[in-house]
Structure formats: C-alpha cells, structure tokens
Amino acid sequence: MDKAYDHKKYEAEIYKKWEESGAFAPSETGKPYCMIMPPPNANDDLHIGHARFVAIEDALIRYHRMKGEAVLWLPGADHAGIETQFVFEKKLKEQGKSRFDFDRETLYQMIWDYVQKNKSNMENQLRSLGASCDWSRERFTLDPEIVRIVYRTFKKLHDDGLVYRGERLVNYCTRCGTAYSELEVDHVEKEGEIYTLDYGSIKIATTRPETIFADAAVAVNPNDKKYAALVGKKATIPLINRGVLIISDEAVEMGVGTDALKVTPAHDFTDWEIGERHNLERITVVGRDGRITVPAPEKYRGMYVNEARKAVVADLEAAGKLVKREKKQMVTGVCYRCKNPIEPLPSPQWFVKVGPLVEPAKRAVEEKKTVFAAEKFEKIYLHWLDNLRDWNISRQIVWGIQIPAWKCGKCGEWTITAGETPGECGGCGGKNLTRDTDTFDTWFSSGQWPFATLQTTQPGDFERFYPTAVMETAYDILPFWVMRMTMLGLYVTGKVPFEKVLIHGLVRDKQGQKISKSKGNVINPLEMTEKYGTDALRMALVWGALVENDMALAEDNIRGQRNFANKIWNIARFIVMADEADKAEGGAKTEMNDDDEWINKELKKTVKTVTEDLEQFRLNEAAAEVYEFVWHKLADVYLEKVKGRRAEAQDNLRRVWAEALKLLHPFMPFVTEVVWQELKFGESPTLISAHWPS
RNA sequence: GGGCACUUAGCUCAGCGGUAGAGCGCUGCAUUCACAUUGCAGAUGUCGGGGGUUCAAAUCCCUCAGUGCCCACCA
C-alpha cells in the first residue's frame, strides 16, 4: 500500500465494480426500502446542492442496503421546461439567434438534443459522486411511458371536473412569453413612483398611470364617509375624458393613497376580483409583448409599458391632471427566471381546481401517513396548503409535454384525451380539430414522479415499493414539488407517495452567504472531488450541520475530511503490515486483555449510537460518532497500545476494523471499500454488500 | 401584514432538564516508529438581555432586542 491514499487511483474503478456486481439493484428478499431521487435538471452540471443530496441520500441508501433491506434508489432526469428553455435560449442568443428563428418542431428537436447530451453528462457526475442508485430503472420525465401517465392524470382530473379552462388574470412574463403559476413569481422591493391623479370628482393614486385607459371604475371603501356621497356618481378618466362609475368595495383599504382606487380589472389582481364582484368590463391595453394596445390613444400604442408610463405622466402633467408624484418603496412581481417584471394579463389557461386535492394532502400529514423528519417543515407545508389557489398548469413554451387538448373549429369546444388524437369533436362531432400548443407546467409532471416512475420501471415495482419510504429534497421546492406530489399521488393512487419527508437545507459559502454566480462564491463539487476525493466532500457535506439546516461549507472542512480518509487508509496500512509480520512469524496468537475489551466496548457503543442516529436522520451526529471512534479511540489510543503486543491483538484489531469500516461506509464509500478489499475480509468480497453490525 | 427559524469558544456549527462540546483556527512540545494529509499537551465561553417554572435550565415557559428565510393584492 502507498503511504497516502490517492482517491484518483481508485474511485472510478470501485464505482464500476459496484455497478457491475449488481449491488445497486434491489435484492429479491427483504423489507422494501425505496427512495426516488429528485431528478436533477438535464440542462447543466451538478452543483454543490446536488452533492449534498447525494451525500445524504446515498448514506441512507447504503445503510439500509447493509441492513439487508430490498433497497431501490431510483434515479432520474427532469426535462425542466422553463428552466431548460431559458438556458437554451441563452445559448441561442450567444449565437445571435432567438427562439423565434425556428418553428416549433425544430426548436423542440434542438432542445431535445441539447438535453440528451447534458443528461448523460449529469449521470456521469452522479456516478462520480458515488451515488449507488439503480441505473437500470432510470427514468426521464419525457419518456413516452411517463408522458402517457401524465396525460391520463390530466384526463382523469378533467373527467372529475377538477380541470377547467378559464380566462383568468395570469402572471405573464413578456420576455419569456409564457404565463406562470403564482409560485413562480418572485417579489422584489424597489423604488417606484406613486402618482395622484385628478379624476374630476375624485382623486386617485396609482403606480401604473399607463393603464388608466383600461379603467372600468373607481372604487372606495364602503365605510369611507368622505366618499359615501360620491358612490354611484361618475369620475372622469383624464386624457380621454371617459366617465367611469364610482363603486364601493371592501377590497379597498383605507389609509392608502387617497383612499380611492382606480379599478383596472385586466391589469391587476385586486381589480380583477373587484371587477368580478361588480361585473365590470375587462379592458386590455397591454399586449403579450408588453406593449400598449388599443383602446389606448394612438400615440401610446406600441410603446413598452415603461415608456408609456413616462409619456402618460408627462401628458397628465401638461393637462394639469397630475396632482402629486412621489417616490415610494414598492413590491413588484418579477419572473422568477429572468427577473423581468410580471405583467398581469387576462389569458385563457388550463387550471387545476386545488380545493379537493388540498384536503386529503392535509389530512395525510395530520394523520401521520406522511411524516416530516423536521417538524418545522410540517408547519410550513400545512400553511402552504391553507393558502393555495387554483393551479395554472399551462405554459406557452414548446419544451415540455404538450397538453392533450383539441379545440373544435366548428363549435369551439375542447376535447381532452389521454394522449391519442381524437377523431372528432366530443361536443358537435366536428372534424376540424386543432391541438393546443401549450405545454404542461413541469411541476405537473414531476408532481406525479413517485408513481409515474414505479409504474413504468419493472412489473411489480409499484406494488412492492409504493408508497416509498423517504422523500429527500431541498426546502426551496417544498411547495412546488413535495406538496404537489402529495396531492397528485393521493389523487391518482389513493395512497401517499412517501411515508417520510426529509428536507435538507442549502449549502452556503464559508461565511454562510448564499452561493451565487454573481457573488463569485460558487463551490464546484466536481473540482472538490478532484482535489480532495469524493469521500472527503461527502463527509464534509454531512458533517457540518443538521440535515434540515443550511450549512456553511469551507474548503478547510473538506481538506480536514481528506485527512480523515488518509487516516483510514493508514490504519489499514498498519494492519496489513502487521499481517505480513505475523505471517513471517508464523501467525497471530490471540490473547485478549483490557485494551481489547475496552475498544470492543467502545465499538459496541458506537454501533448503537450511529444506528440510532441514522434511524433518526441525524447524519451529522452519526458521522461525528464514527469519526471520533475511528480517529481518536481506535487510532490514537488502541493502535498505540497494541504496538507492544501486536500478534496477540491482531485478530481483535481486524475484527474491530471490519466493523468500523461498515459504520463508515455510508459516509465515505470509496476509501472504505478500497480498504475492505485490500484487507480481504472473508464476510463479503465487497463492503457495499456487507452486513450492518448490530 | 402573515408564517418559519436562528442568536453557544476567533470562525462554522452540535448539544435541547443534571455543574459547557466538535471541526477549523490559535499556542507550546514531540517525531527516522501506519499516517506531517501526524501525535501529545494547552488557552479561549456569566450558552443574545430580562423575568418565570424546577432541587436543578444553554436545554421548558413568558418577554424584549437583533438576524435570516419564506409568503402577501397596500393602488
């Protein structure tokens, strides 16, 4: 054995050996233990957050496999609709092109090819992180079998009256050219201006003067005495001198602006609701391209909203209708992806009625059918469900699963199928049908991932492994994913998709700052594994904090764990050299003393606490326990004591070491496996398939 | 405005009812011995402030202060 452990020499070879040995596939017997991997987006390299989930999930997977359970860790890849199209469009832009230069089929094919390349890249990175998942069962969210299931769910929802097509005010990104769900809108605070305008009989305050041409009313609070006499009278929109009714509605809060609100149903969510209550006209003056349209006065048409705002304000001022303008900190919705301001626009979309899905999803958690490992996330989950609105599942992009809905050219009715092209309109029998060009929200398909995967891998998998044991994922997608999986899983299969939810925190830089490209504090997991070895990175990612908490990751910690890997290597080296010496002297002659009994007792204690910690998902504690035992008890104390009576203690040392390697294996799979094979323990040719000590 | 957390050694974090812990960093010493990617020894904290419960509180309760994250239609 070399003097120091060289991870580069062993990792790839060991991984190949594991994979070829069939150890990643579930055994025929044993209690089923299934984890579905959160499928990484197939559009980029893995980042440090992926490395953390691999470290956590693989540790649990290896532990349960060693306990003799039938373990299935099912890997996958996500087509990640918006994300991927966004990334791809950036590439196109670098080449001086845009999505509008291609027809739908060509664009789809180009993204497909791009994704396939990234997908295999991503898979290799998971391998290099040591993920012991069953590649023979890998699924991609656009696999035809998966798509069929997604279609079927949509049809079922539709047949049950839980899907409707509605003209609603949606969060529209004029840059991305698609509507989003409420969850995909970020809110940023920035300085804007609020303008007080003279509406003749009343003054109103607004931050969006460019939309005055779409006003349908002016609203005041029903309890507002100062305006009570005006309700039912008319106000006059300046510049165009159109009269609108003054109405009263409880949505108007008092103490804001002039206490009078211009109601623009087509361009504001509050106003939309007021409009519904009062049956107001929905006048649109902003188009999907973000430019002003008719019926705004001609001079503003074609302007982007920002320019139009300036122009309108200037004209209002000239007309003497601008009473006041002042700076104001305000919160605006921006596209979570491109950060452009979200434009609320009326648009026909497919919605899922969430009410009937929310109740079972709440009950499942309240009745502990699904248990959150960290209670705080259960509270957050329930809070989310209580405040959920109907889910817009249609996106105006090409990259994704096209919605199986056809519109009749004759009667205008929609025909929904489970994927197949309908022969005729379900309403009038017309033959002239056109398919909706929209695609599903990515989360609509990934929300079905646990059952969609298991129903399409091997016969019997679903019956055997569903509900899965644990869903492990990051907290930032709790509402997007965990919540939707529970709702859709319960709806389609009648059972929760997973029994436990283990949520992990974010990886931050060593000062605890959020990692971002713009800050330049990105930690590249592949660079770290190259430099210090996968085991070191993984141990550092588990060691630093409770699974559920954010973790500050310093390179020093990774280096420290590399040193630990080297310590493991050298303990083994010591034992090998002792073996050789024994052989030369005619074999070990076992004779136990107090030191042996002490280390055996310490080992037993360690086995107990590490096992308990793993059962409770306290991976940091478990890792620290083994570390303490191996380095500071076995190496620093026992090994030193043994030096004087090597031959008598050798058998016990080998036995203790074999058990210690097992405890370490979930956290540092490579070096422990190399060492296990080096020492040729008889129990099992590979450590990955050895038995967890008890 | 609503929700969820956090505040413990210089830094990053564990501990969550029984007289303070780890890693890194720091100080000193050692070292041809499995490992300098090392060993041994050591310093550093009225566990955010205040109140309460208890024989006993970093740990439970209340309160104040600060920090972070998520949500939200204040025009």
GROMACS .gro file of C-alpha atoms (C1' of nucleotides) in nm, chain A residues 3 187 205-207 253 256 261 270 328 379 384 389 510 544 546 549 552 556 562-563 566-567 570 573-574 621 631 636 640 643, chain B residues 2-6 11-16 22-25 33-40 68-75:
model
   62
    3LYS     CA    1   0.200   0.586   0.204
  187HIS     CA    2  -4.143   3.969  -0.532
  205ALA     CA    3  -5.349   5.721  -0.652
  206THR     CA    4  -5.180   5.477  -0.883
  207THR     CA    5  -4.838   5.334  -0.963
  253GLU     CA    6  -5.817   4.959   0.215
  256VAL     CA    7  -5.359   5.420   0.138
  261LEU     CA    8  -5.865   5.313  -0.618
  270THR     CA    9  -5.721   4.300  -0.678
  328LYS     CA   10  -4.226   5.509  -0.295
  379LYS     CA   11  -4.596   2.359   0.975
  384TRP     CA   12  -4.890   2.649   0.221
  389ARG     CA   13  -5.503   2.893  -0.513
  510LYS     CA   14  -1.793   2.953   0.448
  544GLY     CA   15  -2.125   2.039   0.904
  546LEU     CA   16  -2.815   1.908   1.080
  549ASN     CA   17  -3.037   2.330   0.837
  552ALA     CA   18  -2.167   2.681   0.564
  556ASP     CA   19  -1.084   2.372   0.503
  562ARG     CA   20  -0.947   1.430   0.319
  563ASN     CA   21  -0.704   1.395   0.607
  566ASN     CA   22  -0.592   0.930   0.477
  567LYS     CA   23  -0.613   0.828   0.840
  570ASN     CA   24  -0.312   0.435   0.718
  573ARG     CA   25  -0.183   0.004   0.615
  574PHE     CA   26  -0.079  -0.058   0.973
  621GLU     CA   27  -2.419   1.311   1.469
  631TRP     CA   28  -0.963   0.852   1.481
  636ASP     CA   29  -0.493   0.737   1.873
  640GLU     CA   30  -0.076   0.280   2.008
  643LYS     CA   31   0.203  -0.181   1.922
  696G      C1'   32  -4.873   3.674   0.789
  697G      C1'   33  -4.560   3.244   0.870
  698C      C1'   34  -4.099   2.962   0.998
  699A      C1'   35  -3.647   2.971   1.220
  700C      C1'   36  -3.199   3.145   1.444
  705C      C1'   37  -1.493   3.120   1.257
  706U      C1'   38  -1.867   2.734   1.115
  707C      C1'   39  -2.187   2.453   1.393
  708A      C1'   40  -2.364   2.027   1.750
  709G      C1'   41  -2.595   1.968   2.232
  710C      C1'   42  -3.206   2.086   2.397
  716A      C1'   43  -1.673   1.920   1.785
  717G      C1'   44  -1.421   2.067   1.334
  718C      C1'   45  -1.120   2.451   1.160
  719G      C1'   46  -0.801   2.830   1.353
  727C      C1'   47   0.804   0.415   1.482
  728A      C1'   48   0.076   0.323   0.989
  729C      C1'   49  -0.010   0.845   0.877
  730A      C1'   50   0.342   1.581   0.900
  731U      C1'   51  -0.281   1.473   0.497
  732U      C1'   52   0.095   1.312   1.217
  733G      C1'   53   0.098   1.272   1.770
  734C      C1'   54   0.076   1.485   2.273
  762G      C1'   55  -3.211   3.526   0.846
  763C      C1'   56  -3.558   3.286   0.521
  764C      C1'   57  -4.049   3.213   0.302
  765C      C1'   58  -4.530   3.405   0.187
  766A      C1'   59  -4.859   3.855   0.092
  767C      C1'   60  -5.338   4.241  -0.400
  768C      C1'   61  -5.142   4.809   0.027
  769A      C1'   62  -5.347   5.100  -0.553
   0.00000   0.00000   0.00000
